[in-house]
Coordinates of C-alpha atoms in Angstrom, one line a residue:
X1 CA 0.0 0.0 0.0
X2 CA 1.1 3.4 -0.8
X3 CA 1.8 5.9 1.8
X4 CA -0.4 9.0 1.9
X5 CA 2.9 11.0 1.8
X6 CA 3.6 8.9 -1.3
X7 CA 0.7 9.7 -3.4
X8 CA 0.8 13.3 -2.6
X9 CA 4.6 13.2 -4.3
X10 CA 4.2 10.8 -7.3
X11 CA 0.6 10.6 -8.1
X12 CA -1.0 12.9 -10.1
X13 CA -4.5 12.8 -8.4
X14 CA -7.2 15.1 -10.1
X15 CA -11.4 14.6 -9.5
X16 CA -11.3 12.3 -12.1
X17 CA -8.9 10.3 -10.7
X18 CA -10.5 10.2 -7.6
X19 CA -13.8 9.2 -9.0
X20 CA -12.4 6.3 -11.3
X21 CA -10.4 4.9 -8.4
X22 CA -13.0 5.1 -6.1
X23 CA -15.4 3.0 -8.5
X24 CA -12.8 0.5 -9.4
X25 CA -12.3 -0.1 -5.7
X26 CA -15.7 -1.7 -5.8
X27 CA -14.7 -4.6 -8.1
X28 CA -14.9 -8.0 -7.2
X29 CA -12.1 -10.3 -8.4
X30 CA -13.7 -13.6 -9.6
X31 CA -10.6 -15.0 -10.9
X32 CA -7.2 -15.4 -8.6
X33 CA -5.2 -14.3 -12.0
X34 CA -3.6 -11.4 -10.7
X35 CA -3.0 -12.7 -7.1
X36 CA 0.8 -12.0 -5.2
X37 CA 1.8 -9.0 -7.7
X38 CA 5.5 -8.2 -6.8
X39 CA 7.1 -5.4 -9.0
X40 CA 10.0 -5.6 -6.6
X41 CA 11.3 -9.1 -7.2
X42 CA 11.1 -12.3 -9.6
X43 CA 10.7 -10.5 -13.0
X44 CA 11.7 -7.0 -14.9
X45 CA 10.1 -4.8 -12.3
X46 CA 13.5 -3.5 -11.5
X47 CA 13.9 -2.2 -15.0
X48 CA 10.7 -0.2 -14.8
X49 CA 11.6 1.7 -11.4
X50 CA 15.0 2.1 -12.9
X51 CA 14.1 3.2 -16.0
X52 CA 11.6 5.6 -14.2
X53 CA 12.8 6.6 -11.2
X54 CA 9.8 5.1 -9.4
X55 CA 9.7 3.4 -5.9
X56 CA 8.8 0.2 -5.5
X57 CA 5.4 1.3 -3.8
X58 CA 4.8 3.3 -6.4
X59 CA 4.8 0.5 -8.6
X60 CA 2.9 -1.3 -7.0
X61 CA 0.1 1.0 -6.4
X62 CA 0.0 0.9 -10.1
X63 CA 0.3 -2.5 -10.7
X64 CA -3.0 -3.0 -8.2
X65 CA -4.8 -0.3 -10.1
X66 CA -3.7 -2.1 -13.3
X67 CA -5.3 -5.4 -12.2
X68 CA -8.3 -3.8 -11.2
X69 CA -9.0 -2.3 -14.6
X70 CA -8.5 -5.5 -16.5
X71 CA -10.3 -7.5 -14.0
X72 CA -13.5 -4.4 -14.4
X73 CA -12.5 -5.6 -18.7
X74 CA -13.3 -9.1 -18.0
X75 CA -16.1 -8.8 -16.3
X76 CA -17.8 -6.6 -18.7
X77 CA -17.4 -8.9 -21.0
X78 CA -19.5 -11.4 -19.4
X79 CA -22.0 -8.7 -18.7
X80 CA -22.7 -8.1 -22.4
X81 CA -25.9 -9.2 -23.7
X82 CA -24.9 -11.7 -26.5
X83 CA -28.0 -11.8 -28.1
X84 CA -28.2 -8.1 -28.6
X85 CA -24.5 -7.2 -29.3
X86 CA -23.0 -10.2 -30.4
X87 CA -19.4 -9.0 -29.3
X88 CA -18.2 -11.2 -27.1
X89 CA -18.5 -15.4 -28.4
X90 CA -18.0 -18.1 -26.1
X91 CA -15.8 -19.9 -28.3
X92 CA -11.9 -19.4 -27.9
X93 CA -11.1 -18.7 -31.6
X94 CA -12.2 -14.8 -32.9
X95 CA -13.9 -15.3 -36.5
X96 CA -11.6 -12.6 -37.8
X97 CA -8.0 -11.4 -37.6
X98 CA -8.7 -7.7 -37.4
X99 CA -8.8 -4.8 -39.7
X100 CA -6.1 -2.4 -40.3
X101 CA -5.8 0.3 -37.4
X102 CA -7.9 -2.2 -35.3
X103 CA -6.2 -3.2 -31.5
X104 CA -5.6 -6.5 -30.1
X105 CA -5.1 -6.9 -26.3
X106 CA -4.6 -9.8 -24.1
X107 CA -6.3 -10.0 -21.0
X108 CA -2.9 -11.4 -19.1
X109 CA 0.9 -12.1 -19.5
X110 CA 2.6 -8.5 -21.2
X111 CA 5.1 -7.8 -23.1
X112 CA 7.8 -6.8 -20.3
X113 CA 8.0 -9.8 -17.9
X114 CA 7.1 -7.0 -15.2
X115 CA 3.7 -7.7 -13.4
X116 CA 3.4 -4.3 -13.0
X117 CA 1.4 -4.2 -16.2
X118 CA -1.5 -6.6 -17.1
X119 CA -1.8 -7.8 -20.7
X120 CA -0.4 -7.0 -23.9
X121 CA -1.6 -4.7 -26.9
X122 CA -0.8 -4.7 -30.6
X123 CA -2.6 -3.2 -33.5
X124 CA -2.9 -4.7 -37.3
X125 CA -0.9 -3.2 -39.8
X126 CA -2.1 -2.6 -43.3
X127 CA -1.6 -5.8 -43.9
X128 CA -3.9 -7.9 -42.4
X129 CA -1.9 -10.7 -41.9
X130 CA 0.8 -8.4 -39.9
X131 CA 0.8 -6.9 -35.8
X132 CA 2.9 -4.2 -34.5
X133 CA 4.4 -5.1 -31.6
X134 CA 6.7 -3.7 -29.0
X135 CA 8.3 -6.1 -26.6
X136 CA 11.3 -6.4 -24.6
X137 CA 13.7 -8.9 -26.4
X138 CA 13.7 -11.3 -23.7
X139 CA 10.1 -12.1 -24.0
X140 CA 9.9 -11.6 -27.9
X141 CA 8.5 -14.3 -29.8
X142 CA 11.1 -13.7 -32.4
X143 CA 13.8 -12.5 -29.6
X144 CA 13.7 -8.7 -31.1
X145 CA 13.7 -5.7 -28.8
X146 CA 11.3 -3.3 -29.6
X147 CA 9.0 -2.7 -31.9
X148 CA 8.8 -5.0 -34.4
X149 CA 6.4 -6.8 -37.3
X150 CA 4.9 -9.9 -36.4
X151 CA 2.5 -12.8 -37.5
X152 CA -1.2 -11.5 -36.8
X153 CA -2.0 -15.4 -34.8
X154 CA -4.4 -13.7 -32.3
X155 CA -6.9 -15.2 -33.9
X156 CA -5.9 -19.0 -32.8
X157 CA -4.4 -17.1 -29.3
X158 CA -5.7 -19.0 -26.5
X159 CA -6.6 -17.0 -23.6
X160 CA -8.4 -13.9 -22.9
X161 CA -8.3 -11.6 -25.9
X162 CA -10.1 -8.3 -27.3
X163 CA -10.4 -6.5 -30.3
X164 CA -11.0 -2.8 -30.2
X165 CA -12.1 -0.5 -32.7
X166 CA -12.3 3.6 -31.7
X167 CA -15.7 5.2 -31.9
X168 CA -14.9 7.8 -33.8
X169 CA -12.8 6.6 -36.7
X170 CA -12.9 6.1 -40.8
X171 CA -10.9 4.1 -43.3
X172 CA -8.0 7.2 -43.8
X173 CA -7.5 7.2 -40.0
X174 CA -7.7 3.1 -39.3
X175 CA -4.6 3.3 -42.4
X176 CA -3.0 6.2 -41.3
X177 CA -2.6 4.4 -37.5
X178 CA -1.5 1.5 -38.8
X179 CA 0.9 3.3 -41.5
X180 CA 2.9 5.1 -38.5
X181 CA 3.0 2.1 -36.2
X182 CA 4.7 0.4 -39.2
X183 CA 7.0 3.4 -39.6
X184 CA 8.3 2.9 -35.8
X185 CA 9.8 -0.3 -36.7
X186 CA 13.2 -0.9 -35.1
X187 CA 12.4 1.5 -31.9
X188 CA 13.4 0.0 -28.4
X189 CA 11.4 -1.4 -26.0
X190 CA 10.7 1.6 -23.2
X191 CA 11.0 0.4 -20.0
X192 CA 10.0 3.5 -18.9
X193 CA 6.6 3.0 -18.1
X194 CA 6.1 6.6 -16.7
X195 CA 6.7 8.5 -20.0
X196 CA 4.2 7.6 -22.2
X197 CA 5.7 10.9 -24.3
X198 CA 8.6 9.4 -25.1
X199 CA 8.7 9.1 -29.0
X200 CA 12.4 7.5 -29.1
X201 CA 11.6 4.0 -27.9
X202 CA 7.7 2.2 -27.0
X203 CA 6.2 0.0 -24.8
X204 CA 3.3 -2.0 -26.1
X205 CA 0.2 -0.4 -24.8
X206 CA 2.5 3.0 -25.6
X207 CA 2.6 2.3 -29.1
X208 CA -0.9 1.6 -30.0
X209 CA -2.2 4.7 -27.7
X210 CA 0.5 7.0 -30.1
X211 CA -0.5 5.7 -33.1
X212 CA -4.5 6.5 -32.5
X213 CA -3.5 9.7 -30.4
X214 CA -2.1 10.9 -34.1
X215 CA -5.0 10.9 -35.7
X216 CA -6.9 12.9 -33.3
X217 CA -8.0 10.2 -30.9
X218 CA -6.6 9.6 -27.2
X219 CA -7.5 6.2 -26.6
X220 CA -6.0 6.4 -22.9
X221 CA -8.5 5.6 -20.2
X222 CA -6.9 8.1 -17.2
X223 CA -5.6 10.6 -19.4
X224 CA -4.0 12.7 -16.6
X225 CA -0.8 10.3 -15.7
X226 CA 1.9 9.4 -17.9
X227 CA 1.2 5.4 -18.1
X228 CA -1.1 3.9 -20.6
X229 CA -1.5 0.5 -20.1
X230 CA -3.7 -2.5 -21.9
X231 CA -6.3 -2.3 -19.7
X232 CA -6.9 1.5 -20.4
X233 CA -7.4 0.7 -23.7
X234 CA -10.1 -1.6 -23.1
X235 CA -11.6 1.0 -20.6
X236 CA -11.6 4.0 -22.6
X237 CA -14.8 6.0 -23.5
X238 CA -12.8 6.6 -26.8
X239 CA -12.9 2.8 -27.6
X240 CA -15.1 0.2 -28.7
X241 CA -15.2 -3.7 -28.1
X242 CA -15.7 -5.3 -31.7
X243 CA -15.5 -9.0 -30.2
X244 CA -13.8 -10.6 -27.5
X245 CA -13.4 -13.7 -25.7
X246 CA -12.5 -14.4 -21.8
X247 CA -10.9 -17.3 -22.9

């Protein structure tokens, strides 16, 4: 738990804020997914706070908040009236890969190692058949660090997955968001987790929210800190649940 004196330092509390956290404090947990986060030890959450600057408390109040927002994810999606919306299937296997601009995130793992974050983003490139990624080389599927192309397999992805569209959106911009996340190719993985401005190097969640937040759109669910994580994706009021699956 963070210290009161903590917060007042690193946290960059608004109404907003206040309001959001007090309404994700009233989640239930119905799966033990997320249970015995430790940013501190036994994975990359070292990097992170040294990368950032962060305290380990810090980082964990984050990483608490994080779980709460994909765990609030998940359980909308079993609140969704199938028979009216007919986003989220029961089966494992989405019927389609995903349209250029379009976001894929996972409702565990990440892309770090660090449990400070939940899930993993990506978003399909103009070819269809094609993700942008960024991940740090050590838990690249094709050992890269960075951001990188990669083999659009969410389909057949076991697991908890989601594919987002943005509400407010058109053919140009779904291209023109996929066309800059393919120019970024070759960028670092940032493990700084805390600068989501940083246009030198992205994390995965980082590089989707930039690519959308160029055409107009900020896709970020608490748009007053400087983390953007997959589960504030999922959350935003500027996105849109096309189908998903809990797994």
């Amino acid at each position: 738990m963070v210290s009161e004196q903590t917060r007042k330092i690193r946290l960059p509390w608004s109404t907003a804020v206040v309001g959001i956290c007090a309404s994700l404090a009233s989640v239930a947990f119905v799966t033990p997914a997320f249970a015995g986060v430790d940013v501190s030890a036994g994975d990359s959450g070292w990097k992170v706070m040294d990368a950032s600057g962060v305290k380990a408390e810090v980082l964990q109040y984050y990483a608490d908040r994080d779980e709460k927002l994909m765990q609030k994810a998940i359980q909308d999606n079993d609140a969704l009236d199938l028979d009216s919306r007919g986003a989220v299937e029961s089966r494992v296997y989405s019927p389609k890969s995903g349209e250029p601009g379009e976001i894929w995130v996972s409702t565990f793992g990440n892309s770090s190692g660090s449990s400070a974050v939940v899930g993993h983003a990506a978003i399909v490139s103009n070819t269809k058949s094609i993700t942008i990624d960024s991940f740090g080389k050590k838990y690249s599927p094709i050992g890269k660090d960075g951001v990188q192309r990669y083999q659009n397999s969410w389909q057949n992805k076991p697991g908890g997955k989601i594919l987002l569209g943005n509400k407010v959106s058109s053919l140009k911009k779904r291209q023109a968001a996929a066309s800059w996340a393919e120019s970024q190719v070759g960028k670092p993985y940032n493990w700084n987790f805390f600068n989501k401005w940083d246009t030198d190097r992205y994390y995965c969640s980082q590089l989707v929210w930039r690519a959308w937040l160029n055409q107009g759109n900020n896709i970020d669910y608490i748009t007053v800190d400087s983390i953007v994580t997959p589960a504030e994706l999922v959350n935003s009021p500027a996105t849109v649940t096309l189908w998903a699956t809990n797994g």
